[in-house]
Amino acid sequence: MKAFFNQTGVILTTFAFAGLFIAGCSKKDDAGGKSSAAVAVALATPLRADAERTVEVVGTLYGKEEATISAKVSGRIASIQKDVGDIAQAGETLTTIEQTDYRLMKDQSDLALRETLAKLGLSSLPAADSPFDPDKVATVQRVRLQLENARDKYNRGEKLFHQPPPAKPLISDQEF
């Protein structure tokens, strides 16, 4: 019985494929029975022109929501004028940095300048338009004198080095 159904299934499948093959090979026009006529074509040179295009959409337009903002100097934030989501204009203050550290550093630099001026024997920096003679500064004069003294000592030592030793010892041979 099983062999009968297998044989019958093969025969029915073969007839189905044969029917489809025969139906697919008919000589009907593909255009639905209409005859195709020649179409006239004209040639033209291409032009470059702007074409306006309008697109209608519905929705919400969001700008770039992230912006990288950095301060010129580092420090602790003293106050915040604008928060996330607030609208800010160009040049508007967003935050204020605490100025205590910067005031202390400026005061420290001012004191270091005054200390250096005192070491040079000056009370203030010379004006930019006035001639400044470093040879008149007390520290420079002192260093110049120390240099001359060191050169003199060196020259005396070199003379003594090149002299022949004395015949009679300068130090006695006594034991102390």
PDB file of C-alpha atoms in Angstrom:
ATOM      1  CA  MET A   1       0.000   0.000   0.000  1.00  0.00           C
ATOM      2  CA  LYS A   2       2.851   2.347   0.847  1.00  0.00           C
ATOM      3  CA  ALA A   3       4.446   1.651  -2.546  1.00  0.00           C
ATOM      4  CA  PHE A   4       1.170   2.550  -4.244  1.00  0.00           C
ATOM      5  CA  PHE A   5       1.058   6.007  -2.648  1.00  0.00           C
ATOM      6  CA  ASN A   6       4.715   6.644  -3.485  1.00  0.00           C
ATOM      7  CA  GLN A   7       4.186   5.657  -7.098  1.00  0.00           C
ATOM      8  CA  THR A   8       0.993   7.731  -7.381  1.00  0.00           C
ATOM      9  CA  GLY A   9       2.721  10.802  -5.808  1.00  0.00           C
ATOM     10  CA  VAL A  10       5.567  10.604  -8.320  1.00  0.00           C
ATOM     11  CA  ILE A  11       3.145  10.381 -11.248  1.00  0.00           C
ATOM     12  CA  LEU A  12       1.036  13.331 -10.051  1.00  0.00           C
ATOM     13  CA  THR A  13       4.139  15.483  -9.464  1.00  0.00           C
ATOM     14  CA  THR A  14       5.416  14.686 -12.958  1.00  0.00           C
ATOM     15  CA  PHE A  15       2.081  15.698 -14.564  1.00  0.00           C
ATOM     16  CA  ALA A  16       2.018  18.967 -12.551  1.00  0.00           C
ATOM     17  CA  PHE A  17       5.497  19.971 -13.757  1.00  0.00           C
ATOM     18  CA  ALA A  18       4.657  19.031 -17.339  1.00  0.00           C
ATOM     19  CA  GLY A  19       1.495  21.178 -17.214  1.00  0.00           C
ATOM     20  CA  LEU A  20       3.423  24.170 -15.903  1.00  0.00           C
ATOM     21  CA  PHE A  21       6.107  23.707 -18.559  1.00  0.00           C
ATOM     22  CA  ILE A  22       3.584  23.616 -21.370  1.00  0.00           C
ATOM     23  CA  ALA A  23       1.690  26.660 -20.035  1.00  0.00           C
ATOM     24  CA  GLY A  24       4.911  28.671 -19.708  1.00  0.00           C
ATOM     25  CA  CYS A  25       5.936  28.105 -23.320  1.00  0.00           C
ATOM     26  CA  SER A  26       2.942  29.755 -24.990  1.00  0.00           C
ATOM     27  CA  LYS A  27       3.447  32.433 -27.683  1.00  0.00           C
ATOM     28  CA  LYS A  28       1.573  35.338 -26.081  1.00  0.00           C
ATOM     29  CA  ASP A  29       3.007  38.907 -26.238  1.00  0.00           C
ATOM     30  CA  ASP A  30       4.637  40.066 -23.032  1.00  0.00           C
ATOM     31  CA  ALA A  31       3.037  43.499 -23.452  1.00  0.00           C
ATOM     32  CA  GLY A  32      -0.454  42.109 -22.973  1.00  0.00           C
ATOM     33  CA  GLY A  33      -1.255  41.767 -26.666  1.00  0.00           C
ATOM     34  CA  LYS A  34      -0.169  45.283 -27.664  1.00  0.00           C
ATOM     35  CA  SER A  35       2.323  45.698 -30.444  1.00  0.00           C
ATOM     36  CA  SER A  36       5.437  47.721 -29.709  1.00  0.00           C
ATOM     37  CA  ALA A  37       5.924  50.768 -31.917  1.00  0.00           C
ATOM     38  CA  ALA A  38       9.128  52.801 -32.354  1.00  0.00           C
ATOM     39  CA  VAL A  39       9.496  55.779 -29.993  1.00  0.00           C
ATOM     40  CA  ALA A  40      11.039  59.031 -31.244  1.00  0.00           C
ATOM     41  CA  VAL A  41      14.100  60.217 -29.237  1.00  0.00           C
ATOM     42  CA  ALA A  42      15.724  63.674 -29.370  1.00  0.00           C
ATOM     43  CA  LEU A  43      19.337  64.424 -28.374  1.00  0.00           C
ATOM     44  CA  ALA A  44      20.311  67.494 -26.303  1.00  0.00           C
ATOM     45  CA  THR A  45      23.510  68.770 -24.624  1.00  0.00           C
ATOM     46  CA  PRO A  46      23.588  68.405 -20.839  1.00  0.00           C
ATOM     47  CA  LEU A  47      23.221  71.557 -18.688  1.00  0.00           C
ATOM     48  CA  ARG A  48      24.343  72.212 -15.167  1.00  0.00           C
ATOM     49  CA  ALA A  49      21.679  74.024 -13.149  1.00  0.00           C
ATOM     50  CA  ASP A  50      20.423  74.209  -9.580  1.00  0.00           C
ATOM     51  CA  ALA A  51      17.266  72.302  -8.876  1.00  0.00           C
ATOM     52  CA  GLU A  52      15.122  73.412  -5.974  1.00  0.00           C
ATOM     53  CA  ARG A  53      13.849  70.657  -3.786  1.00  0.00           C
ATOM     54  CA  THR A  54      11.463  70.962  -0.894  1.00  0.00           C
ATOM     55  CA  VAL A  55      11.002  68.174   1.590  1.00  0.00           C
ATOM     56  CA  GLU A  56       8.229  68.327   4.131  1.00  0.00           C
ATOM     57  CA  VAL A  57       8.900  66.524   7.388  1.00  0.00           C
ATOM     58  CA  VAL A  58       7.265  66.426  10.766  1.00  0.00           C
ATOM     59  CA  GLY A  59       9.363  66.264  13.915  1.00  0.00           C
ATOM     60  CA  THR A  60      11.720  68.165  16.178  1.00  0.00           C
ATOM     61  CA  LEU A  61      15.129  69.426  15.094  1.00  0.00           C
ATOM     62  CA  TYR A  62      17.805  69.158  17.795  1.00  0.00           C
ATOM     63  CA  GLY A  63      21.220  70.769  17.577  1.00  0.00           C
ATOM     64  CA  LYS A  64      24.391  69.142  18.795  1.00  0.00           C
ATOM     65  CA  GLU A  65      23.749  68.785  22.498  1.00  0.00           C
ATOM     66  CA  GLU A  66      27.374  68.397  23.566  1.00  0.00           C
ATOM     67  CA  ALA A  67      29.977  71.128  23.576  1.00  0.00           C
ATOM     68  CA  THR A  68      33.503  70.925  24.962  1.00  0.00           C
ATOM     69  CA  ILE A  69      34.217  73.949  27.141  1.00  0.00           C
ATOM     70  CA  SER A  70      37.509  74.556  28.915  1.00  0.00           C
ATOM     71  CA  ALA A  71      38.979  77.342  31.007  1.00  0.00           C
ATOM     72  CA  LYS A  72      42.250  79.088  30.224  1.00  0.00           C
ATOM     73  CA  VAL A  73      43.444  78.346  33.766  1.00  0.00           C
ATOM     74  CA  SER A  74      42.641  75.567  36.201  1.00  0.00           C
ATOM     75  CA  GLY A  75      41.064  76.129  39.567  1.00  0.00           C
ATOM     76  CA  ARG A  76      38.073  75.573  41.813  1.00  0.00           C
ATOM     77  CA  ILE A  77      34.625  76.721  40.694  1.00  0.00           C
ATOM     78  CA  ALA A  78      33.309  79.616  42.790  1.00  0.00           C
ATOM     79  CA  SER A  79      29.898  80.031  41.108  1.00  0.00           C
ATOM     80  CA  ILE A  80      27.897  78.627  38.197  1.00  0.00           C
ATOM     81  CA  GLN A  81      25.811  81.065  36.142  1.00  0.00           C
ATOM     82  CA  LYS A  82      24.486  78.617  33.488  1.00  0.00           C
ATOM     83  CA  ASP A  83      23.396  75.009  33.950  1.00  0.00           C
ATOM     84  CA  VAL A  84      22.740  72.112  31.566  1.00  0.00           C
ATOM     85  CA  GLY A  85      19.932  73.024  29.171  1.00  0.00           C
ATOM     86  CA  ASP A  86      20.227  76.810  29.665  1.00  0.00           C
ATOM     87  CA  ILE A  87      20.687  78.965  26.593  1.00  0.00           C
ATOM     88  CA  ALA A  88      23.952  80.948  26.533  1.00  0.00           C
ATOM     89  CA  GLN A  89      25.128  83.637  24.158  1.00  0.00           C
ATOM     90  CA  ALA A  90      28.674  83.991  22.839  1.00  0.00           C
ATOM     91  CA  GLY A  91      30.968  85.631  25.401  1.00  0.00           C
ATOM     92  CA  GLU A  92      28.560  85.095  28.288  1.00  0.00           C
ATOM     93  CA  THR A  93      30.019  83.930  31.624  1.00  0.00           C
ATOM     94  CA  LEU A  94      29.188  80.302  32.378  1.00  0.00           C
ATOM     95  CA  THR A  95      31.174  79.804  35.597  1.00  0.00           C
ATOM     96  CA  THR A  96      33.496  81.799  37.809  1.00  0.00           C
ATOM     97  CA  ILE A  97      36.790  80.355  39.064  1.00  0.00           C
ATOM     98  CA  GLU A  98      37.868  81.090  42.632  1.00  0.00           C
ATOM     99  CA  GLN A  99      40.541  83.800  42.603  1.00  0.00           C
ATOM    100  CA  THR A 100      42.178  83.228  45.991  1.00  0.00           C
ATOM    101  CA  ASP A 101      44.921  80.936  44.648  1.00  0.00           C
ATOM    102  CA  TYR A 102      45.761  83.356  41.835  1.00  0.00           C
ATOM    103  CA  ARG A 103      45.917  86.359  44.160  1.00  0.00           C
ATOM    104  CA  LEU A 104      48.275  84.456  46.468  1.00  0.00           C
ATOM    105  CA  MET A 105      50.521  83.483  43.535  1.00  0.00           C
ATOM    106  CA  LYS A 106      50.594  87.106  42.318  1.00  0.00           C
ATOM    107  CA  ASP A 107      51.463  88.375  45.799  1.00  0.00           C
ATOM    108  CA  GLN A 108      54.227  85.754  46.048  1.00  0.00           C
ATOM    109  CA  SER A 109      55.635  86.840  42.664  1.00  0.00           C
ATOM    110  CA  ASP A 110      55.552  90.507  43.732  1.00  0.00           C
ATOM    111  CA  LEU A 111      57.473  89.673  46.915  1.00  0.00           C
ATOM    112  CA  ALA A 112      60.069  87.681  44.937  1.00  0.00           C
ATOM    113  CA  LEU A 113      60.524  90.672  42.612  1.00  0.00           C
ATOM    114  CA  ARG A 114      60.989  93.050  45.544  1.00  0.00           C
ATOM    115  CA  GLU A 115      63.514  90.661  47.122  1.00  0.00           C
ATOM    116  CA  THR A 116      65.536  90.468  43.891  1.00  0.00           C
ATOM    117  CA  LEU A 117      65.460  94.255  43.490  1.00  0.00           C
ATOM    118  CA  ALA A 118      66.690  94.639  47.091  1.00  0.00           C
ATOM    119  CA  LYS A 119      69.577  92.242  46.400  1.00  0.00           C
ATOM    120  CA  LEU A 120      70.523  94.407  43.418  1.00  0.00           C
ATOM    121  CA  GLY A 121      70.246  97.581  45.491  1.00  0.00           C
ATOM    122  CA  LEU A 122      67.305  98.927  43.466  1.00  0.00           C
ATOM    123  CA  SER A 123      64.014 100.213  44.845  1.00  0.00           C
ATOM    124  CA  SER A 124      62.024  99.630  41.627  1.00  0.00           C
ATOM    125  CA  LEU A 125      62.457  98.383  38.102  1.00  0.00           C
ATOM    126  CA  PRO A 126      64.102 100.943  35.812  1.00  0.00           C
ATOM    127  CA  ALA A 127      61.799 102.527  33.254  1.00  0.00           C
ATOM    128  CA  ALA A 128      61.862 101.030  29.781  1.00  0.00           C
ATOM    129  CA  ASP A 129      62.744 104.334  28.109  1.00  0.00           C
ATOM    130  CA  SER A 130      65.512 105.304  30.555  1.00  0.00           C
ATOM    131  CA  PRO A 131      69.023 103.918  30.011  1.00  0.00           C
ATOM    132  CA  PHE A 132      70.005 101.330  32.580  1.00  0.00           C
ATOM    133  CA  ASP A 133      73.667 100.849  33.430  1.00  0.00           C
ATOM    134  CA  PRO A 134      74.230  97.536  35.232  1.00  0.00           C
ATOM    135  CA  ASP A 135      77.779  98.632  36.180  1.00  0.00           C
ATOM    136  CA  LYS A 136      76.257 101.116  38.653  1.00  0.00           C
ATOM    137  CA  VAL A 137      74.384  98.410  40.580  1.00  0.00           C
ATOM    138  CA  ALA A 138      76.068  97.719  43.935  1.00  0.00           C
ATOM    139  CA  THR A 139      75.898  93.936  43.546  1.00  0.00           C
ATOM    140  CA  VAL A 140      77.582  94.064  40.142  1.00  0.00           C
ATOM    141  CA  GLN A 141      80.321  96.352  41.506  1.00  0.00           C
ATOM    142  CA  ARG A 142      80.915  93.973  44.448  1.00  0.00           C
ATOM    143  CA  VAL A 143      81.142  90.937  42.143  1.00  0.00           C
ATOM    144  CA  ARG A 144      83.514  92.807  39.821  1.00  0.00           C
ATOM    145  CA  LEU A 145      85.815  93.604  42.792  1.00  0.00           C
ATOM    146  CA  GLN A 146      85.674  89.958  43.920  1.00  0.00           C
ATOM    147  CA  LEU A 147      86.661  88.900  40.394  1.00  0.00           C
ATOM    148  CA  GLU A 148      89.632  91.283  40.357  1.00  0.00           C
ATOM    149  CA  ASN A 149      90.723  90.023  43.808  1.00  0.00           C
ATOM    150  CA  ALA A 150      90.494  86.383  42.623  1.00  0.00           C
ATOM    151  CA  ARG A 151      92.567  87.188  39.514  1.00  0.00           C
ATOM    152  CA  ASP A 152      95.250  88.879  41.619  1.00  0.00           C
ATOM    153  CA  LYS A 153      95.446  85.867  43.962  1.00  0.00           C
ATOM    154  CA  TYR A 154      95.734  83.533  40.977  1.00  0.00           C
ATOM    155  CA  ASN A 155      98.518  85.605  39.384  1.00  0.00           C
ATOM    156  CA  ARG A 156     100.506  85.701  42.676  1.00  0.00           C
ATOM    157  CA  GLY A 157     100.150  81.944  43.056  1.00  0.00           C
ATOM    158  CA  GLU A 158     101.284  81.345  39.477  1.00  0.00           C
ATOM    159  CA  LYS A 159     104.392  83.528  40.020  1.00  0.00           C
ATOM    160  CA  LEU A 160     105.290  81.596  43.158  1.00  0.00           C
ATOM    161  CA  PHE A 161     104.792  78.297  41.344  1.00  0.00           C
ATOM    162  CA  HIS A 162     107.234  79.208  38.562  1.00  0.00           C
ATOM    163  CA  GLN A 163     109.962  80.580  40.923  1.00  0.00           C
ATOM    164  CA  PRO A 164     112.782  78.205  41.859  1.00  0.00           C
ATOM    165  CA  PRO A 165     112.643  77.007  45.473  1.00  0.00           C
ATOM    166  CA  PRO A 166     114.806  78.976  47.958  1.00  0.00           C
ATOM    167  CA  ALA A 167     118.151  77.477  49.004  1.00  0.00           C
ATOM    168  CA  LYS A 168     117.427  77.940  52.679  1.00  0.00           C
ATOM    169  CA  PRO A 169     114.153  76.485  53.972  1.00  0.00           C
ATOM    170  CA  LEU A 170     111.694  79.100  55.153  1.00  0.00           C
ATOM    171  CA  ILE A 171     110.335  76.949  57.954  1.00  0.00           C
ATOM    172  CA  SER A 172     112.598  75.736  60.719  1.00  0.00           C
ATOM    173  CA  ASP A 173     113.077  72.048  61.287  1.00  0.00           C
ATOM    174  CA  GLN A 174     112.160  72.259  64.931  1.00  0.00           C
ATOM    175  CA  GLU A 175     109.616  69.917  66.324  1.00  0.00           C
ATOM    176  CA  PHE A 176     106.828  71.385  68.285  1.00  0.00           C
TER     177      PHE A 176
END
